[in-house]
N, CA, C and O of each residue as an XYZ file, in Angstrom:
868
protein
N      20.956    -26.924    -17.936
C      21.607    -25.957    -18.909
C      23.199    -25.889    -18.278
O      23.717    -26.181    -17.201
N      23.683    -25.314    -19.632
C      25.057    -24.913    -19.684
C      25.844    -24.120    -18.275
O      25.295    -24.172    -17.174
N      26.635    -23.692    -18.391
C      27.461    -22.635    -16.964
C      28.253    -22.362    -17.715
O      29.055    -21.589    -17.191
N      28.464    -22.554    -18.601
C      29.651    -21.865    -19.909
C      29.252    -20.555    -20.005
O      28.023    -20.487    -20.026
N      29.920    -19.245    -20.085
C      29.432    -18.019    -20.209
C      29.052    -17.901    -21.647
O      28.438    -16.932    -22.095
N      29.712    -19.635    -22.839
C      30.413    -19.362    -24.260
C      28.302    -19.118    -24.520
O      27.937    -18.534    -25.540
N      27.082    -19.702    -23.367
C      26.029    -20.034    -24.010
C      24.834    -19.011    -23.108
O      23.617    -19.173    -23.022
N      25.877    -17.725    -22.388
C      24.987    -16.827    -22.459
C      25.106    -16.011    -23.432
O      26.071    -15.610    -24.083
N      22.993    -15.630    -23.473
C      23.188    -14.375    -24.575
C      24.144    -13.094    -24.300
O      24.624    -12.614    -23.273
N      24.221    -12.684    -25.965
C      24.285    -11.258    -25.186
C      23.431    -10.271    -25.990
O      22.741    -10.557    -26.969
N      23.629     -8.699    -25.255
C      22.938     -7.943    -26.049
C      23.393     -6.970    -27.084
O      24.603     -6.751    -27.021
N      22.594     -6.167    -28.249
C      23.070     -5.576    -29.505
C      23.672     -3.998    -28.799
O      22.811     -3.139    -28.606
N      25.022     -3.693    -28.463
C      25.132     -2.563    -28.403
C      23.443     -1.172    -28.745
O      23.017     -0.174    -28.163
N      23.140     -1.781    -29.692
C      21.242     -0.289    -29.676
C      20.527     -0.649    -28.602
O      20.043      0.106    -27.759
N      20.443     -2.305    -28.668
C      19.311     -2.858    -26.723
C      19.187     -1.822    -25.945
O      18.313     -1.095    -25.471
N      20.840     -2.033    -25.956
C      21.739     -1.295    -24.504
C      21.696     -0.180    -24.111
O      21.427      0.083    -22.939
N      21.956      0.725    -25.025
C      21.968      2.038    -25.053
C      20.006      1.941    -24.664
O      19.480      2.378    -23.641
N      19.450      1.402    -25.567
C      18.308      1.428    -24.559
C      17.919      1.119    -23.866
O      16.766      1.538    -23.765
N      18.353      0.200    -22.786
C      17.409     -0.221    -21.785
C      18.477      0.896    -20.486
O      17.905      1.097    -19.415
N      19.442      1.321    -20.601
C      20.031      2.340    -20.327
C      19.489      3.323    -19.684
O      19.267      3.492    -18.485
N      19.198      4.291    -21.092
C      18.076      4.989    -20.908
C      16.827      4.869    -20.481
O      16.745      5.993    -19.986
N      15.998      4.488    -20.322
C      15.594      3.976    -19.501
C      16.141      3.124    -18.688
O      16.834      2.555    -19.531
N      16.451      2.421    -17.426
C      16.473      2.493    -16.478
C      17.679      4.140    -15.590
O      17.973      3.967    -14.408
N      18.057      5.122    -16.095
C      18.483      6.202    -15.872
C      16.907      7.160    -15.893
O      16.708      7.826    -14.877
N      15.541      7.244    -17.303
C      14.691      7.528    -16.390
C      14.137      6.760    -15.317
O      13.642      7.602    -14.570
N      13.981      5.822    -14.916
C      13.546      4.769    -13.926
C      13.622      5.813    -12.541
O      12.853      6.393    -11.775
N      14.943      5.651    -12.751
C      15.887      6.353    -11.439
C      15.463      7.863    -11.390
O      15.561      8.530    -10.360
N      15.105      8.228    -12.277
C      14.658      9.563    -11.966
C      13.524      9.763    -11.701
O      13.238     10.744    -11.014
N      12.490      8.847    -12.190
C      11.417      9.320    -11.502
C      11.114      8.105    -11.078
O      10.447      7.373    -11.810
N      11.546      7.670     -9.823
C      11.672      7.543     -8.485
C      12.018      8.202     -7.560
O      11.696      7.856     -6.424
N      12.706      9.238     -7.765
C      13.438     10.139     -6.526
C      11.981     10.496     -5.964
O      10.876     10.711     -6.462
N      12.445     10.461     -4.881
C      10.751     11.189     -4.056
C      11.721     12.827     -4.313
O      12.911     13.142     -4.299
N      10.335     13.578     -4.547
C       9.919     15.181     -4.322
C      10.871     16.245     -2.936
O      10.333     16.334     -1.832
N      11.816     16.733     -3.110
C      12.216     17.622     -1.738
C      11.353     18.211     -2.042
O      11.316     19.085     -1.177
N      10.283     18.445     -2.933
C       9.592     20.606     -2.261
C       8.740     20.076     -1.242
O       7.784     19.328     -1.450
N       9.213     20.585      0.101
C       8.094     20.222      1.093
C       6.014     20.294      0.547
O       4.979     20.046      1.165
N       6.271     20.683     -0.633
C       4.376     21.065     -1.058
C       4.266     19.640     -1.551
O       3.254     18.949     -1.671
N       5.614     19.333     -1.826
C       5.400     18.318     -2.665
C       6.052     16.494     -2.430
O       6.311     15.625     -3.263
N       6.118     16.503     -1.191
C       6.320     16.294      0.031
C       5.453     14.773      0.180
O       6.072     13.714      0.281
N       3.801     14.846      0.177
C       2.793     13.961      0.710
C       2.225     14.043     -0.709
O       1.035     13.848     -0.960
N       3.236     14.370     -1.697
C       1.466     14.204     -3.123
C       1.852     12.555     -3.380
O       2.974     12.054     -3.312
N       0.550     11.872     -3.699
C       0.127     10.968     -4.098
C       1.343     10.637     -5.663
O       0.808     11.265     -6.577
N       2.052     10.262     -5.970
C       3.158     10.017     -7.038
C       4.929     10.205     -6.503
O       6.033      9.816     -6.884
N       4.510     10.819     -5.703
C       5.823     11.815     -5.220
C       6.891     11.013     -5.032
O       8.038     11.448     -4.933
N       6.550      9.690     -4.968
C       7.652      8.590     -4.700
C       6.262      8.102     -6.122
O       5.077      8.237     -6.429
N       8.120      7.230     -6.723
C       7.007      6.247     -7.876
C       7.273      4.868     -7.794
O       8.032      4.108     -7.192
N       5.627      4.795     -9.300
C       5.234      3.178     -8.865
C       6.623      1.744     -9.499
O       7.099      1.395    -10.580
N       6.763      1.353     -8.067
C       7.640      0.459     -8.963
C       7.070     -1.235     -9.016
O       6.759     -2.069     -8.166
N       7.130     -1.198    -10.328
C       6.185     -2.729    -10.439
C       6.704     -4.573    -10.311
O       6.119     -5.641    -10.494
N       8.302     -4.107     -9.841
C       8.279     -5.074     -9.456
C       8.736     -5.737     -7.847
O       9.430     -6.664     -7.427
N       7.704     -4.412     -7.163
C       8.004     -4.734     -5.651
C       6.153     -4.597     -5.705
O       5.509     -4.113     -4.774
N       5.568     -5.099     -6.913
C       3.165     -5.192     -6.958
C       3.449     -3.751     -6.626
O       3.308     -3.691     -5.405
N       3.728     -2.730     -7.014
C       2.772     -1.041     -6.931
C       1.765     -0.318     -7.764
O       1.945      0.184     -8.874
N       0.661     -0.349     -7.038
C       0.294      0.739     -7.657
C      -0.290      1.036     -6.911
O      -0.925      0.302     -6.154
N      -0.233      2.530     -6.905
C      -1.425      4.008     -6.436
C      -3.025      4.178     -7.177
O      -3.835      4.085     -8.099
N      -2.768      4.379     -6.368
C      -5.036      4.873     -6.143
C      -4.750      6.435     -6.759
O      -3.898      7.302     -6.560
N      -6.164      6.268     -7.771
C      -6.460      7.507     -8.004
C      -6.338      8.977     -6.822
O      -6.224      8.832     -5.605
N      -6.387     10.122     -7.419
C      -6.828     10.907     -5.928
C      -7.839     10.623     -5.538
O      -8.200     10.563     -4.362
N      -8.429     10.410     -6.482
C     -10.143     10.478     -5.892
C     -10.183      8.868     -4.884
O      -9.596      8.543     -3.852
N     -10.393      8.713     -5.076
C      -9.913      7.183     -3.573
C      -9.100      7.484     -3.005
O      -9.219      7.284     -1.796
N      -8.416      7.825     -3.260
C      -6.748      7.773     -1.800
C      -7.181      8.863     -0.421
O      -6.675      9.061      0.683
N      -8.504      9.474     -1.228
C      -8.787     11.142     -0.781
C     -10.237     10.309      0.241
O     -10.421     10.539      1.436
N     -11.255      9.181     -0.770
C     -11.972      8.361     -0.137
C     -12.450      8.558      0.509
O     -13.294      9.355      0.920
N     -11.213      6.706      1.018
C      -9.886      6.547      1.201
C      -9.660      7.053      3.282
O      -9.965      6.746      4.434
N      -8.833      8.089      2.330
C      -8.429      8.366      3.801
C      -9.555      9.841      4.684
O      -9.123     10.765      5.372
N     -10.945      9.562      4.325
C     -12.227     10.064      5.075
C     -12.591      8.898      5.689
O     -13.068      8.895      6.823
N     -12.454      8.153      5.205
C     -12.978      7.070      5.795
C     -12.070      6.571      7.499
O     -12.811      6.514      8.480
N     -10.664      6.276      7.697
C      -9.962      5.973      7.903
C     -10.207      7.357      9.064
O     -10.524      7.123     10.230
N     -10.091      8.197      8.761
C     -10.550      9.832      9.164
C     -12.138      9.652     10.646
O     -12.358     10.111     11.766
N     -12.736      8.841      9.796
C     -13.830      9.178     10.184
C     -14.055      7.758     11.787
O     -14.642      8.049     12.829
N     -13.604      6.763     11.588
C     -13.060      6.045     11.994
C     -12.042      5.810     13.280
O     -12.425      5.332     14.348
N     -10.954      6.142     13.058
C     -10.338      5.862     14.542
C     -10.572      7.518     15.369
O      -9.823      7.920     16.259
N     -11.408      8.063     14.991
C     -12.324      9.073     16.010
C     -10.910      9.870     16.112
O      -9.811      9.447     15.753
N     -11.259     11.310     16.774
C     -10.752     11.638     17.281
C      -8.950     11.959     17.772
O      -9.022     11.167     18.711
N      -7.916     12.321     17.835
C      -6.931     11.134     18.140
C      -6.294      9.810     17.471
O      -5.242      9.172     17.469
N      -7.144      9.800     17.099
C      -7.350      8.153     16.577
C      -5.969      7.930     15.719
O      -5.346      8.978     15.554
N      -5.318      6.645     15.086
C      -4.250      5.819     14.713
C      -4.228      5.210     13.740
O      -4.410      4.004     13.905
N      -4.045      5.608     12.540
C      -4.267      4.974     11.620
C      -3.205      3.981     10.737
O      -2.008      4.204     10.555
N      -3.547      3.476     10.522
C      -1.449      2.432     10.399
C      -2.515      2.200      8.449
O      -3.595      1.803      8.014
N      -1.524      2.644      8.090
C      -1.291      2.470      6.590
C      -0.616      0.768      6.067
O       0.611      0.695      6.007
N      -1.247     -0.216      5.796
C      -0.158     -1.401      5.246
C      -0.028     -1.185      4.385
O      -1.070     -0.992      3.758
N       0.877     -1.078      3.852
C       0.882     -1.082      2.221
C       0.722     -0.259      1.225
O       1.026     -0.468      0.050
N       0.092      0.983      1.825
C      -1.625      1.555      1.400
C      -0.659      2.853      1.316
O      -0.796      3.313      2.450
N       0.333      3.804      0.564
C       1.316      4.342      1.041
C       0.948      6.346      0.448
O       1.486      7.429      0.682
N      -0.669      5.696     -0.665
C      -1.260      6.740     -1.319
C      -2.069      6.830     -0.233
O      -2.397      8.016     -0.233
N      -2.416      6.480      0.382
C      -3.395      6.828      1.911
C      -2.761      7.471      2.919
O      -3.021      8.449      3.620
N      -1.991      6.805      2.843
C      -0.548      7.264      4.092
C      -0.659      8.886      3.551
O      -1.005      9.883      4.185
N      -0.142      8.724      1.845
C       0.418     10.337      2.188
C      -1.042     11.920      1.925
O      -1.075     13.131      2.146
N      -2.107     10.730      1.279
C      -3.287     11.528      1.791
C      -4.012     12.244      3.006
O      -4.757     13.151      3.378
N      -3.077     10.936      3.405
C      -3.730     11.726      5.173
C      -2.729     13.003      5.425
O      -3.348     13.750      6.183
N      -1.347     13.625      5.095
C      -0.218     14.372      5.365
C      -0.553     15.035      4.944
O      -0.520     15.997      5.711
N      -1.108     15.390      3.720
C      -1.203     16.255      3.097
C      -1.664     16.918      3.595
O      -0.886     17.857      3.427
N      -2.981     17.563      4.612
C      -3.610     18.591      5.033
C      -4.907     18.538      4.423
O      -5.615     18.959      5.338
N      -5.553     18.327      3.606
C      -6.004     18.553      2.696
C      -7.487     17.471      2.687
O      -8.355     17.612      1.826
N      -7.556     16.654      3.532
C      -9.325     16.210      3.772
C      -9.356     16.197      5.363
O      -8.401     15.965      6.104
N     -10.892     16.549      5.787
C     -10.811     17.259      7.115
C     -11.358     16.497      8.149
O     -12.321     15.756      8.342
N     -10.017     17.126      8.976
C      -9.719     16.146      9.793
C      -8.317     15.491     10.582
O      -7.920     14.997     11.637
N      -7.921     15.886      9.240
C      -6.624     14.554      9.094
C      -5.239     15.207     10.750
O      -4.422     14.471     11.304
N      -5.494     16.738     11.068
C      -4.672     17.222     11.745
C      -5.035     16.623     12.790
O      -4.143     16.315     13.580
N      -6.701     16.207     13.179
C      -7.119     15.521     15.048
C      -6.100     14.192     14.605
O      -5.680     14.031     15.751
N      -5.293     12.983     13.717
C      -5.334     11.692     14.051
C      -3.623     12.388     12.867
O      -3.127     13.232     12.121
N      -3.494     10.896     13.744
C      -1.926     10.418     13.786
C      -1.586      9.136     12.394
O      -2.502      8.318     12.308
N      -0.927      9.013     11.818
C      -0.911      7.724     10.339
C       0.313      7.424     10.670
O       1.046      7.980     11.488
N       0.599      6.074      9.666
C       1.956      5.962      9.961
C       1.699      4.348      8.793
O       0.906      3.411      8.889
N       2.742      4.650      7.819
C       2.918      4.298      6.831
C       3.789      2.465      7.145
O       4.853      2.538      7.760
N       3.506      1.588      6.896
C       4.268      0.038      7.125
C       4.948     -0.539      5.411
O       4.254     -1.209      4.647
N       5.924     -0.246      5.187
C       5.947     -0.482      3.502
C       7.765     -1.232      3.534
O       8.480     -0.957      4.498
N       8.213     -1.996      2.577
C       9.262     -3.107      2.193
C       9.702     -1.822      2.321
O      10.308     -1.514      3.347
N       9.377     -0.471      0.884
C      10.448     -0.099      0.027
C      10.771      0.958      1.213
O      10.093      1.449      2.116
N      12.159      1.086      0.782
C      12.700      1.631      1.934
C      12.365      3.846      1.211
O      12.680      4.949      1.659
N      11.730      3.426      0.176
C      12.027      4.776     -0.105
C      10.942      5.502      1.250
O      10.751      6.662      1.613
N      10.788      5.119      1.384
C       9.012      5.778      2.204
C       9.395      6.056      3.363
O       8.558      6.527      4.132
N      11.359      5.755      4.024
C      11.578      6.708      5.277
C      11.793      7.515      5.037
O      10.967      8.315      5.476
N      12.422      7.887      4.582
C      11.820      9.972      4.111
C      10.430     10.607      4.788
O      10.091     11.790      4.806
N       9.956      9.820      5.163
C       8.744     10.500      5.993
C       8.711     10.276      7.854
O       7.877     10.250      8.759
N      11.000     10.080      7.570
C      10.695      9.266      9.477
C      10.181      8.289     10.402
O      10.295      7.064     10.432
N       9.463      9.290     11.310
C       9.086      8.423     11.920
C       7.654      8.095     11.431
O       7.116      7.327     12.229
N       7.070      8.333     10.665
C       6.252      7.306     10.773
C       6.393      5.908      9.415
O       5.604      4.984      9.216
N       7.344      6.150      8.878
C       7.599      5.042      8.558
C       8.421      3.686      9.398
O       9.382      4.179      9.989
N       8.370      2.481      9.590
C       7.784      1.487      9.885
C       7.571      0.345      8.561
O       6.597     -0.013      7.900
N       9.379     -0.082      8.574
C       9.488     -1.068      8.081
C       8.498     -2.741      7.634
O       7.693     -3.391      8.302
N       8.755     -2.834      6.984
C       8.243     -3.910      6.152
C       7.997     -5.222      5.798
O       7.887     -5.095      4.578
N       7.838     -6.380      6.025
C       8.140     -7.407      4.629
C       7.065     -7.635      5.903
O       7.171     -7.458      7.117
N       5.685     -8.244      4.801
C       4.239     -9.521      4.768
C       5.246    -10.612      5.305
O       4.934    -11.277      6.293
N       6.526    -10.811      4.621
C       7.176    -12.248      5.228
C       6.885    -12.959      6.106
O       6.572    -14.145      6.211
N       7.090    -11.633      7.147
C       7.961    -11.781      8.788
C       6.543    -10.719      9.310
O       6.611     -9.665      9.941
N       5.660    -11.227      8.941
C       4.448    -10.702      9.557
C       3.809     -9.372     11.361
O       3.301     -8.346     11.813
N       4.459    -10.657     11.534
C       5.260     -9.689     12.982
C       6.154     -9.621     13.772
O       6.226     -9.608     15.001
N       7.168     -9.559     12.582
C       8.331     -8.570     12.524
C       8.490     -6.998     12.837
O       9.246     -6.148     12.364
N       8.017     -6.973     13.297
C       8.451     -5.003     14.050
C       8.583     -5.059     14.710
O       8.667     -5.861     15.640
N       8.731     -3.332     14.247
C      10.274     -3.091     15.974
C       9.828     -3.178     17.542
O       9.805     -4.396     17.723
N       9.540     -2.696     18.509
C       9.522     -2.976     19.761
C       8.271     -1.487     19.658
O       7.468     -1.402     20.587
N       8.224     -0.715     18.836
C       7.986      0.244     19.367
C       6.466      0.102     19.314
O       5.884      0.297     20.380
N       5.963     -0.109     18.581
C       5.072     -0.845     18.060
C       3.753     -2.160     18.657
O       3.714     -3.351     18.347
N       3.355     -1.834     19.042
C       2.570     -1.808     20.462
C       1.512     -3.479     19.885
O       1.153     -3.359     18.714
N       1.247     -4.271     20.268
C      -0.404     -4.646     19.831
C      -1.186     -4.519     20.115
O      -1.578     -4.827     21.240
N      -2.121     -3.767     18.870
C      -3.384     -3.584     19.130
C      -3.737     -2.136     19.658
O      -4.593     -1.979     20.529
N      -2.769     -0.675     18.875
C      -2.081      0.160     18.858
C      -2.912      1.021     17.710
O      -2.949      2.246     17.825
N      -3.533      0.413     16.678
C      -4.364      1.395     16.057
C      -5.572      1.405     16.454
O      -6.088      0.646     17.274
N      -6.096      2.352     15.822
C      -7.471      2.736     15.819
C      -8.636      1.615     14.763
O      -9.620      0.880     14.846
N      -7.329      2.346     13.516
C      -8.077      1.750     12.837
C      -6.701      0.625     11.523
O      -5.618      1.211     11.524
N      -6.679     -0.341     10.835
C      -5.508     -0.898     10.010
C      -6.949     -0.571      8.837
O      -8.110     -0.980      8.807
N      -6.066      0.453      7.892
C      -6.711     -0.181      5.890
C      -5.007     -0.468      5.580
O      -4.068      0.321      5.686
N      -5.018     -2.124      5.098
C      -4.337     -2.568      4.557
C      -4.711     -3.274      3.178
O      -5.815     -3.813      3.093
N      -3.485     -3.299      1.663
C      -3.694     -3.187      0.698
C      -2.297     -4.811      0.781
O      -1.129     -4.687      1.149
N      -2.889     -5.982      0.371
C      -1.097     -6.683      0.214
C      -0.898     -6.726     -1.331
O      -1.425     -7.014     -2.406
N       0.391     -6.169     -0.620
C       1.480     -6.038     -1.987
C       1.326     -7.136     -3.352
O       1.803     -6.867     -4.455
N       0.203     -9.023     -2.903
C       0.084     -9.617     -4.189
C      -1.211     -9.874     -3.831
O      -1.757     -9.550     -2.777
N      -1.905    -10.763     -5.209
C      -2.617    -11.542     -4.860
C      -3.034    -12.678     -4.700
O      -3.510    -13.228     -5.693
N      -3.002    -13.433     -3.383
C      -2.777    -14.612     -3.617
C      -2.866    -14.877     -1.692
O      -2.461    -14.078     -0.848
N      -3.657    -16.523     -1.387
C      -4.014    -16.449     -0.703
C      -2.587    -16.680      0.022
O      -3.022    -16.524      1.163
N      -1.476    -16.886      0.180
C      -0.296    -16.929      1.073
C      -0.384    -15.349      2.199
O      -0.647    -15.003      3.350
N       0.185    -14.646      0.434
C      -0.029    -13.155      1.808
C      -1.180    -12.260      1.978
O      -0.895    -11.204      2.543
N      -2.054    -12.367      1.734
C      -2.985    -12.511      2.130
C      -2.879    -13.000      3.721
O      -3.184    -12.232      4.633
N      -2.550    -13.959      3.885
C      -2.871    -14.425      5.289
C      -1.648    -13.839      6.147
O      -1.564    -13.639      7.359
N      -0.941    -13.680      5.349
C       0.008    -12.525      5.999
C       0.496    -11.603      6.690
O       1.417    -11.335      7.462
N      -0.679    -11.060      6.025
C      -0.737     -9.273      5.983
C      -2.198     -9.190      6.908
O      -2.509     -8.249      7.638
N      -2.919    -10.316      6.693
C      -3.642    -10.811      7.955
C      -3.567    -11.044      9.523
O      -4.502    -10.745     10.266
N      -2.535    -11.529      9.906
C      -1.766    -11.433     10.893
C      -1.366     -9.703     11.269
O      -2.113     -8.887     11.808
N       0.201     -9.467     10.735
C      -0.785     -7.999     11.201
C      -1.422     -6.800     11.647
O      -1.344     -5.998     12.577
N      -2.225     -7.046     10.390
C      -3.571     -6.491     11.217
C      -4.305     -6.597     12.560
O      -4.673     -5.733     13.356
N      -4.407     -8.039     12.553
C      -4.911     -8.942     13.996
C      -3.637     -8.245     15.135
O      -3.884     -7.901     16.291
N      -2.530     -8.172     14.592
C      -1.652     -7.627     15.677
C      -1.665     -6.056     15.901
O      -1.257     -5.655     16.991
N      -2.181     -4.957     14.783
C      -2.320     -4.015     15.165
C      -3.423     -3.019     15.284
O      -3.481     -1.834     15.612
N      -4.215     -3.859     14.927
C      -5.863     -3.229     15.357
C      -6.081     -3.741     16.285
O      -6.007     -4.941     16.553
N      -6.672     -2.034     17.497
C      -8.334     -2.216     17.920
C      -9.173     -3.626     17.652
O      -9.056     -4.506     18.505
N      -9.741     -3.788     16.869
C     -10.245     -3.370     15.891
C     -11.561     -3.353     14.715
O     -12.668     -3.890     14.731
N     -10.900     -2.516     13.762
C     -10.988     -2.182     12.083
C     -10.200     -2.215     12.351
O      -9.276     -2.000     13.135
N     -10.986     -2.859     10.819
C     -10.118     -2.650      9.143
C     -10.532     -3.044      8.290
O     -11.196     -4.061      8.085
N     -10.047     -1.968      7.436
C      -9.905     -1.730      5.865
C      -9.670     -2.585      5.012
O      -9.430     -2.037      6.088
N      -9.429     -3.504      4.078
C      -9.162     -4.217      2.774
C      -9.186     -4.135      1.856
O     -10.184     -4.327      1.160
N      -8.184     -3.842      1.504
C      -8.416     -3.810      0.541
C      -8.032     -4.559     -0.751
O      -7.125     -3.947     -1.316
N      -8.418     -5.701     -1.434
C      -7.265     -6.179     -1.822
C      -8.571     -7.256     -3.682
O      -9.714     -6.833     -3.857
N      -8.087     -8.301     -4.527
C      -9.145     -8.183     -5.266
C     -10.368     -8.526     -5.233
O     -10.606     -8.925     -4.093
N     -11.304     -8.585     -5.904
C     -12.360     -9.078     -5.983
C     -12.862    -10.441     -4.976
O     -13.638    -10.592     -4.033
N     -11.664    -11.558     -6.010
C     -11.353    -12.647     -6.143
C     -10.946    -13.310     -4.772
O     -11.487    -14.381     -4.498
N     -10.293    -12.920     -4.134
C      -9.814    -13.057     -2.396
C     -11.733    -12.560     -1.178
O     -11.675    -12.288      0.021
N     -12.544    -12.585     -1.672
C     -13.139    -12.200     -0.835
C     -13.897    -13.736      0.047
O     -14.809    -13.711      0.874
N     -13.383    -14.577     -0.316
C     -14.292    -15.439      1.089
C     -13.070    -16.222      1.620
O     -13.156    -17.165      2.406
N     -11.433    -15.519      0.887
C     -10.544    -16.077      2.279
C     -10.348    -15.230      2.595
O      -9.388    -15.295      3.363
N     -11.070    -13.306      2.362
C     -11.219    -12.361      3.717
C     -12.047    -13.107      5.098
O     -12.083    -13.261      6.319
N     -12.587    -13.376      3.912
C     -13.414    -12.694      5.749
C     -13.111    -14.136      6.333
O     -13.688    -14.109      7.420
N     -12.487    -15.446      6.191
C     -12.294    -16.519      7.044
C     -10.870    -15.630      8.086
O     -10.344    -15.539      9.195
N     -10.861    -15.254      6.965
C      -9.383    -14.449      8.275
C      -9.838    -13.298      8.866
O      -9.504    -13.189     10.046
N     -10.619    -12.241      8.329
C     -10.520    -10.873      8.994
C     -12.291    -10.866      9.315
O     -12.564     -9.984     10.129
N     -13.536    -11.677      8.832
C     -14.780    -11.496      9.302
C     -14.886    -10.223      8.356
O     -15.493     -9.224      8.743
N     -14.330    -10.277      7.205
C     -14.645     -8.692      6.826
C     -16.069     -8.802      5.055
O     -16.416     -9.879      4.570
N     -16.269     -8.222      4.834
C     -17.144     -8.148      4.076
C     -17.452     -7.247      2.982
O     -18.151     -6.291      3.316
N     -17.111     -7.303      1.761
C     -17.208     -6.173      0.071
C     -18.165     -5.788      0.717
O     -19.182     -6.316      1.169
N     -17.276     -3.774      0.711
C     -18.323     -2.632     -0.007
C     -19.099     -2.676     -1.082
O     -19.546     -3.529     -1.849
N     -19.144     -1.379     -0.911
C     -19.546     -1.521     -3.056
C     -19.277     -0.257     -3.615
O     -19.472      0.343     -4.672
N     -18.514      0.010     -2.003
C     -17.463      1.275     -2.522
C     -15.917      0.594     -3.732
O     -14.792      0.139     -3.528
N     -16.453      0.785     -4.494
C     -14.676      0.288     -6.396
C     -13.777      1.202     -6.571
O     -14.019      2.189     -7.265
N     -12.094      0.935     -5.708
C     -11.700      1.921     -5.616
C     -10.736      1.272     -7.104
O     -10.455      0.146     -7.515
N     -10.414      2.929     -7.646
C      -9.740      3.341     -8.061
C      -7.957      3.417     -8.393
O      -7.029      3.851     -7.711
N      -8.018      2.657    -10.026
C      -6.061      3.124     -9.455
C      -5.194      3.669    -10.449
O      -4.503      2.981    -11.200
N      -5.230      4.603    -10.444
C      -3.536      5.402    -11.475
C      -3.650      4.663    -13.014
O      -3.831      5.196    -14.109
N      -3.464      3.166    -12.643
C      -3.373      2.691    -13.898
C      -4.078      2.009    -13.902
O      -4.564      1.672    -12.822
N      -4.544      1.403    -15.153
C      -5.937      0.507    -15.145
C      -5.590     -1.354    -14.530
O      -5.184     -2.145    -15.382
N      -5.705     -1.630    -13.726
C      -5.473     -3.597    -13.631
C      -6.079     -4.657    -14.036
O      -7.251     -4.532    -13.681
N      -5.949     -5.551    -14.535
C      -6.761     -6.757    -14.723
C      -7.608     -7.058    -14.279
O      -8.656     -7.438    -14.802
N      -7.245     -6.918    -12.855
C      -8.486     -7.304    -11.520
C      -8.982     -6.250    -11.265
O      -8.843     -5.047    -11.488
N     -10.131     -7.537    -10.296
C     -10.714     -5.780    -10.471
C     -10.862     -6.045     -8.699
O     -10.970     -7.000     -7.930
N     -10.823     -5.229     -8.666
C      -9.916     -4.145     -7.285
C     -11.708     -4.116     -5.903
O     -12.848     -4.426     -6.248
N     -11.281     -3.659     -4.504
C     -12.696     -3.746     -3.866
C     -12.840     -3.710     -2.760
O     -13.377     -4.783     -2.487
N     -12.664     -2.959     -1.569
C     -13.113     -2.119     -0.430
C     -13.394     -3.691      0.780
O     -14.165     -4.483      0.238
N     -13.183     -3.903      1.397
C     -13.865     -5.255      2.312
C     -13.042     -4.639      4.183
O     -11.879     -4.377      4.491
N     -14.264     -4.632      4.947
C     -14.358     -3.822      6.307
C     -15.426     -4.652      7.635
O     -16.495     -5.056      7.179
N     -15.243     -4.871      8.919
C     -15.158     -5.822      9.459
C     -16.545     -5.242     10.298
O     -17.203     -5.948     11.062
N     -16.980     -3.152      9.846
C     -17.988     -3.052     10.422
C     -18.462     -2.122      9.774
O     -17.881     -1.957      8.702
N     -19.685     -1.100     10.070
C     -20.655     -0.565      9.016
C     -20.136      0.337      8.741
O     -20.055      1.038      9.750
N     -19.531      0.963      7.622
C     -19.019      1.587      7.136
C     -20.066      2.268      6.071
O     -20.916      1.500      5.619
N     -20.101      4.082      5.479
C     -20.628      4.706      4.337
C     -20.083      4.235      3.204
O     -20.776      4.135      2.192
N     -18.374      3.775      3.219
C     -18.501      2.806      1.466
C     -18.960      1.304      1.195
O     -18.717      0.374      0.426
N     -20.075      1.738      2.694
C     -21.252      0.856      1.371
C     -22.609      1.041      1.088
O     -23.649      0.443      0.814
N     -22.050      2.305      1.307
C     -23.516      3.155      0.951
C     -22.672      4.106     -0.420
O     -22.500      5.313     -0.590
N     -22.400      3.236     -0.991
C     -22.209      4.258     -2.619
C     -23.130      4.259     -3.634
O     -22.937      4.938     -4.642
């Protein structure tokens, strides 16, 4: 491949205008809502496919929030690792018991820093690079949704899960990761079928390492 600028392809004025329009719409959509009532709405921060973001449907986010609250118990702590839509549902105040637990969202996307102290910057490539304030085994349940469907990504996220969790793990990932997830976290596939706002090409499932109501769907 030549390093000459002469070989760099150019775009027509029409194409450039269309791209600029798309970029402007993306920036507008990505801006979190400033209205307090909308702050925790699922989708208040738009999906960014460049970071492999696909938000759960409202029904799925609610079901997973209910499960996390039930398993965390009174005064429990919930970690949402790369699962911001569940965190948002927990904070909306519409799920019974949400006022009796606390939740943190671990995310690479710094737009979620709008959630203040609940936000913990997280890069799965550095699974144990967490703030000193995040103590080991300090969460009653960890709900994780690895951003990429690969053994490498799941292996790294599993290290984070083991560091954070007192024991209970709720993992959401592709069905094809079943064996790898079992080897890493001793989790079993539940019968609950999570749904996303956008149709995904891969079958998506939930895995748990404790007796769960998700397995009686």
